Coordinates of C-alpha atoms in Angstrom, one line a residue:
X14 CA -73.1 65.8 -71.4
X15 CA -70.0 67.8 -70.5
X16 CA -71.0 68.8 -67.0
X17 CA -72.1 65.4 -66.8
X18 CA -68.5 63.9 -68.1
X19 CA -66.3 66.7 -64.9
X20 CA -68.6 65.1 -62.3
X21 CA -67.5 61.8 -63.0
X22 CA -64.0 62.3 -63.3
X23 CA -63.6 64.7 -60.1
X24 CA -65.9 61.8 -58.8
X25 CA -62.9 59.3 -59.5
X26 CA -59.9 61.8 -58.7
X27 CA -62.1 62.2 -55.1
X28 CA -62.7 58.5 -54.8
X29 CA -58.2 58.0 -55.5
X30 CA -58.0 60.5 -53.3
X31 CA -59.2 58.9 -50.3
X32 CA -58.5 55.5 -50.7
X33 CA -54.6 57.3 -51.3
X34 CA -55.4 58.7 -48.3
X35 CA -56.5 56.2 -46.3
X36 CA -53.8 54.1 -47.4
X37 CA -51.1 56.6 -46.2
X38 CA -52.8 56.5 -42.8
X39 CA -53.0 53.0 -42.5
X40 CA -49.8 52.2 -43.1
X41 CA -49.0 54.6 -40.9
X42 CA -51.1 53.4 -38.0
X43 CA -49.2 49.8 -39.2
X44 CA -45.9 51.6 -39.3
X45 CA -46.2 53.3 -35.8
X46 CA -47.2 49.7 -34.2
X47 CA -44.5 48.1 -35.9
X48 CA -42.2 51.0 -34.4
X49 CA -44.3 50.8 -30.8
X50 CA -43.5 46.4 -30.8
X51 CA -39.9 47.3 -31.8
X52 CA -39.2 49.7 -29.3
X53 CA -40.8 46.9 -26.6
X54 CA -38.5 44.3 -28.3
X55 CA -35.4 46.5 -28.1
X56 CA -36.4 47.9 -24.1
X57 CA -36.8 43.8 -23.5
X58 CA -33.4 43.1 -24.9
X59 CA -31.8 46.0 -23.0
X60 CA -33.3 44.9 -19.8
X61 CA -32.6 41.5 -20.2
X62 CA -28.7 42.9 -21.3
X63 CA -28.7 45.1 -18.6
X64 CA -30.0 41.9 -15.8
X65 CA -27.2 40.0 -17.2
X66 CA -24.8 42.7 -16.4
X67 CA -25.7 43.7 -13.2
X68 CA -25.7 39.7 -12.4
X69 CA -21.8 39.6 -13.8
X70 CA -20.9 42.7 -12.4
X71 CA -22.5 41.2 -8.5
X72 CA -19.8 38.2 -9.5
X73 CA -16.9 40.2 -10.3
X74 CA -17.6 42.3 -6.9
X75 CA -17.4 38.9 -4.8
X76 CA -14.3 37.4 -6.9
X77 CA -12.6 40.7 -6.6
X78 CA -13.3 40.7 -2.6
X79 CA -12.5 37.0 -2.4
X80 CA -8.9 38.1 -4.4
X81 CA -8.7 40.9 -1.6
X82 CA -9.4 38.8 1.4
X83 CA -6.7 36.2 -0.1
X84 CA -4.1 38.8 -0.7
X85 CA -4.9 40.5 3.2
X86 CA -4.0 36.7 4.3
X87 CA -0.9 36.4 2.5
X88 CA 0.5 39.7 3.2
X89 CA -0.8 38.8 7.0
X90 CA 1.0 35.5 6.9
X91 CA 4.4 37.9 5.1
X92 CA 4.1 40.0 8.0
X93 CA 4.1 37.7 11.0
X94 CA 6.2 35.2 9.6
X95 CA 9.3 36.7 7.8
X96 CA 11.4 37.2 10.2
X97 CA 11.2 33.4 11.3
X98 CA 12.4 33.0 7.4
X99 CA 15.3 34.7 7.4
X100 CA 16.1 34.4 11.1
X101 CA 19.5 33.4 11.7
X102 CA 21.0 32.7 7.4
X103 CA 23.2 35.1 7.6
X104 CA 24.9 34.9 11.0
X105 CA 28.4 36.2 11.4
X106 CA 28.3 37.8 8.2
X107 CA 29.9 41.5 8.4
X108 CA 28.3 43.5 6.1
X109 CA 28.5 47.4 5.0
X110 CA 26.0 49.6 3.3
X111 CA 26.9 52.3 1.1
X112 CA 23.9 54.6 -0.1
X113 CA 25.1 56.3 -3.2
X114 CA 22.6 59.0 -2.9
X115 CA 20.5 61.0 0.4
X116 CA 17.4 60.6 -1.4
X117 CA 16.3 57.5 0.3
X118 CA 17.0 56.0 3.3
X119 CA 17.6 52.5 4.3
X120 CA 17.6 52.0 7.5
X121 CA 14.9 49.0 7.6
X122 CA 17.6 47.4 5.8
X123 CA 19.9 47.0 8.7
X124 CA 17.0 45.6 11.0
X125 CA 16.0 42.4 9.0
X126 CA 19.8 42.1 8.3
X127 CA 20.2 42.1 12.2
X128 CA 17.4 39.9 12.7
X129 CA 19.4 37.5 9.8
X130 CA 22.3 37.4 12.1
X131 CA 24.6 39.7 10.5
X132 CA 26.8 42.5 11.9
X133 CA 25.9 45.4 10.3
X134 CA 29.4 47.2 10.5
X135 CA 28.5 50.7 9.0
X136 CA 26.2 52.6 6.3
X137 CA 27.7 55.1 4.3
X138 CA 26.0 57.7 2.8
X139 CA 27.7 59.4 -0.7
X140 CA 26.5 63.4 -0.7
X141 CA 26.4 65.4 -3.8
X142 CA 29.6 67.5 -2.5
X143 CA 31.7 64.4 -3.5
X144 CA 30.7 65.0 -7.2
X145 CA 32.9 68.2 -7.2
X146 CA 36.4 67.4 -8.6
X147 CA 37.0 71.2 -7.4
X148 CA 35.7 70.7 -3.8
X149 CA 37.8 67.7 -3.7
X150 CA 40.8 69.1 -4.8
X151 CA 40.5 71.9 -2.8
X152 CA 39.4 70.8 0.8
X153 CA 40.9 67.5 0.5
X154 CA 44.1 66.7 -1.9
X155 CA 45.5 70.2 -1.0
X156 CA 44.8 70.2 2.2
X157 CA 46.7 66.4 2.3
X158 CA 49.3 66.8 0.5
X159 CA 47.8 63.8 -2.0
X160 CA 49.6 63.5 -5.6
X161 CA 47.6 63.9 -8.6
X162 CA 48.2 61.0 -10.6
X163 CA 45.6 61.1 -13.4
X164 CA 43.3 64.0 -12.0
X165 CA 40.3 61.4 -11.3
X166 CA 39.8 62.7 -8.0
X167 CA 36.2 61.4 -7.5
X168 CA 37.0 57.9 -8.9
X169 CA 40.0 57.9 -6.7
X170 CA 38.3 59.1 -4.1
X171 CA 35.6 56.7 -4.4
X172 CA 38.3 53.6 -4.7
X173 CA 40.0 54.6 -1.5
X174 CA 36.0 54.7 0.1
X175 CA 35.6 51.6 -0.8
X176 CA 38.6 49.8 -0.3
X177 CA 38.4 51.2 3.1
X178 CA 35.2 49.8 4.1
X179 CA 35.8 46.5 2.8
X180 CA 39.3 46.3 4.8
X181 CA 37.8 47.9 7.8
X182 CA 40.7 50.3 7.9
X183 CA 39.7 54.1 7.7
X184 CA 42.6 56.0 5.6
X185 CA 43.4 59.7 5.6
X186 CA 41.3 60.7 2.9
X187 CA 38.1 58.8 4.4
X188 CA 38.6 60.5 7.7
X189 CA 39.1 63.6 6.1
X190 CA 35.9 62.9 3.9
X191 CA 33.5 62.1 6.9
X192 CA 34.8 65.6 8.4
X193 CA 34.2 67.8 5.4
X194 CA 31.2 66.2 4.9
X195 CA 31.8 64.6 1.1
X196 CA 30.6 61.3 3.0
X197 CA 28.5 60.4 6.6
X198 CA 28.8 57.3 8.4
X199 CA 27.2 55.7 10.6
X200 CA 29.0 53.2 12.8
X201 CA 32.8 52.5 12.3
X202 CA 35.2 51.8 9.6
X203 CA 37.1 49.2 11.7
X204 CA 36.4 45.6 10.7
X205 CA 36.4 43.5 7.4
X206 CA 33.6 43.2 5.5
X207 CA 32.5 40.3 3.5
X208 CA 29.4 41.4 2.1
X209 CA 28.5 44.9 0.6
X210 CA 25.0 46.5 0.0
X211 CA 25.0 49.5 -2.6
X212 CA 21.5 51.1 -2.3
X213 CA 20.7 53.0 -4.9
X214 CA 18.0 54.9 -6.7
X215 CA 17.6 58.7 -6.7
X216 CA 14.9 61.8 -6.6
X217 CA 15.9 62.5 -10.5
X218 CA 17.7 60.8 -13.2
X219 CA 22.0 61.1 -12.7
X220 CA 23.3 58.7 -15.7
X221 CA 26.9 60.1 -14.7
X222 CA 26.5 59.6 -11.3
X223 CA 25.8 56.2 -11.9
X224 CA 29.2 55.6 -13.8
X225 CA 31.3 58.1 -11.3
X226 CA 30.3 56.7 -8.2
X227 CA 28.1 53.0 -8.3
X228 CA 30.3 51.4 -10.8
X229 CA 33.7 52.6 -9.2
X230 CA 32.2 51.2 -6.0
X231 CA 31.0 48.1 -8.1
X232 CA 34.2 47.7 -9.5
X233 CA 36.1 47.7 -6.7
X234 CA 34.5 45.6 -4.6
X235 CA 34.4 43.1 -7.4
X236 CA 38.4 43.2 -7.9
X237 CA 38.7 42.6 -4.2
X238 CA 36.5 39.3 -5.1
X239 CA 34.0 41.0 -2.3
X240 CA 30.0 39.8 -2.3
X241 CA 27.9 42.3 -3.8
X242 CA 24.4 43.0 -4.3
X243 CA 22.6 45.7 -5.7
X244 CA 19.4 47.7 -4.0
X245 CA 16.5 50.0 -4.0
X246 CA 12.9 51.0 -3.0
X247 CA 9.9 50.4 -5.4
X248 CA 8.8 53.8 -5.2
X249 CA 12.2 55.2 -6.8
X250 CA 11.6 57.7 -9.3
X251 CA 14.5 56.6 -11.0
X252 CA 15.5 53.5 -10.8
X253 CA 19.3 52.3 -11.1
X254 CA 18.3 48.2 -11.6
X255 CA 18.8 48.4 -14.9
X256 CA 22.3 50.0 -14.8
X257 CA 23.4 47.2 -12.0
X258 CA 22.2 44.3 -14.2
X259 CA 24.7 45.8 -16.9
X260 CA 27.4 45.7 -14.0
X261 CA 26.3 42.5 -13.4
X262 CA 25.1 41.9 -10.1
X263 CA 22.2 40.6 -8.2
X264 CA 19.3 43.4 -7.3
X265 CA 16.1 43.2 -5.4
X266 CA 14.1 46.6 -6.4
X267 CA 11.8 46.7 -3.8
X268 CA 13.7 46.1 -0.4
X269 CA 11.4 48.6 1.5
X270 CA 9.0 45.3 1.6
X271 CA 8.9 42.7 3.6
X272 CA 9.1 40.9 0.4
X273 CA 12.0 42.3 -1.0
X274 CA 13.8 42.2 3.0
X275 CA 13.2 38.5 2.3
X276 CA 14.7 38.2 -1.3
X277 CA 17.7 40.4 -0.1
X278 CA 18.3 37.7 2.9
X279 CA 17.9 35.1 0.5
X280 CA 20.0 36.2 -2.4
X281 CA 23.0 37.0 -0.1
X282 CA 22.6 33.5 1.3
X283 CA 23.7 32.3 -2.1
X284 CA 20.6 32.4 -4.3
X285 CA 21.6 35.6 -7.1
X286 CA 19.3 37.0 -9.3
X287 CA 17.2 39.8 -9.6
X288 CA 14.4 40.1 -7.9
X289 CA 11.5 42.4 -7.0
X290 CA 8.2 43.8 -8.7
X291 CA 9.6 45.8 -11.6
X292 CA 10.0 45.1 -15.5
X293 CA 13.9 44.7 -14.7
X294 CA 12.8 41.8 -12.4
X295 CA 12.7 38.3 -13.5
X296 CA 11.8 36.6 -10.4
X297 CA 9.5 38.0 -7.5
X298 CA 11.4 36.4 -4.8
X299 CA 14.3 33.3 -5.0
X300 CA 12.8 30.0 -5.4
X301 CA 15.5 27.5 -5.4
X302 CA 17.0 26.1 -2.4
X303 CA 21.0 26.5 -2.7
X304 CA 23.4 25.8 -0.1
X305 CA 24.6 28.7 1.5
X306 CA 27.5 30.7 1.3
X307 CA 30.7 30.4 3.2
X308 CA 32.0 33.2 4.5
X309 CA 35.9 33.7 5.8
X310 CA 35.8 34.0 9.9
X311 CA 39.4 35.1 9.2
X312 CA 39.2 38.9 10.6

């Protein structure tokens, strides 16, 4: 009876067994289908994804080159037509250029200013050596007897620059500058000017600098009731817009363009503002039509 009773129940732990086991591999035949469809679903979704992608990525290539191809027409159109904009706006106008620093040059300037009709009388450019209140007094005020009134021989000495070139009459001390080299010049200090360009920007950041020499200049020109208007190249490591908003006058921050060229015409016509591609900006270029300045012919 016992033997009989260890059959039956190893009979029924055998019979568990398999349908235990047959369970766990059906469900994991199920299972790995289920996973096989999901897979399929998933590789659908991502290639239907990726389709639409490669569909919106073909359309951002063609509006990008259809941006390109309109920008190449614009600057094209810049290019050949703005010296016919500015031609002749400024004709008769003497005007000087003082480059506060020898890190960039601005000779471009002169051109489309030339092509405007003005006279460009000189461009003077400022050298480091005229930061030395030592080299000053010691090649300069010594050597021309000058009084020391308050010891500020740069500021004086910038004063006396600028007064110079706006009267067209070359001093003492500016002769004696150009020789030593504090200052070079190009063209002559010999005629009144009625409009001043101070170009600035420089290699390196100068704070002082700025308040020695371009706000002297700024000054000046401003107590002599003298047109004046503030510029520099975009690719300026430092910039000095921000510092000749605060003195307040108009700027155009990227001059070495034939946009900028434009807005510097145009702004010394009689449009102010500041103008150019760079967060001090607030205009690209000067949109409204003013009449234009009159300047004395009285020499």
């Amino acid at each position: 009876m016992i033997p009989n009773m260890k059959f039956y129940v190893i009979s029924i732990v055998a019979i568990f067994a398999a349908l235990g086991i047959g369970i766990y591999i059906g469900f994991t035949l199920d299972a790995q289908n289920i996973i096989v469809e999901q897979k399929e679903d998933i590789a659908a979704k991502l290639e239907e994804r990726f389709d639409f992608l490669s569909e919106e990525n073909k359309q951002l290539k063609a509006s990008i080159e259809y941006v390109e191809k309109e920008r190449d027409m614009y600057k094209y159109f810049i290019d050949s037509t703005y010296e016919q904009i500015v031609k002749g706006k400024l004709h008769g106008v003497n005007v000087a250029i003082i480059e506060t620093k020898s890190d960039y040059m601005y000779s471009g300037v002169g051109q489309i200013l030339e092509t405007a009709g003005a006279n460009i009388v000189n461009i003077t450019t400022i050298t480091d050596r005229m930061t030395s209140e030592e080299l000053l007094l010691e090649e300069i005020y010594k050597e021309l007897d000058i009084p020391l009134f308050n010891n500020q021989l740069i500021a004086n000495s910038i004063i006396e620059l600028t007064n110079s070139i706006l009267k067209g009459e070359e001093t003492k001390l500016v002769s004696k500058l150009i020789e030593k080299g504090f200052i070079d010049v190009v063209g002559l200090i010999n005629k009144p000017v009625d409009y001043l360009i101070i170009a600035g920007g420089s290699a390196r950041e100068e704070k002082d600098r700025l308040n020695m020499i371009d706000k002297v200049i700024i000054d000046t020109a401003k107590s002599m009731n003298k047109q004046i208007i503030g510029i520099e190249k975009e690719n300026s490591n430092f910039s000095y817009i921000e510092a000749y908003k605060r003195f307040r006058i108009s700027t155009v921050d990227n001059v070495n363009t034939n946009v900028g060229k434009v807005s510097l015409v145009l702004a010394m016509e009689g449009r102010p503002g500041h103008y150019g591609v760079k967060p001090t900006a607030e205009e690209l270029t000067p949109k409204s039509s003013l009449p234009p300045i009159e300047y004395s012919k009285e020499r």
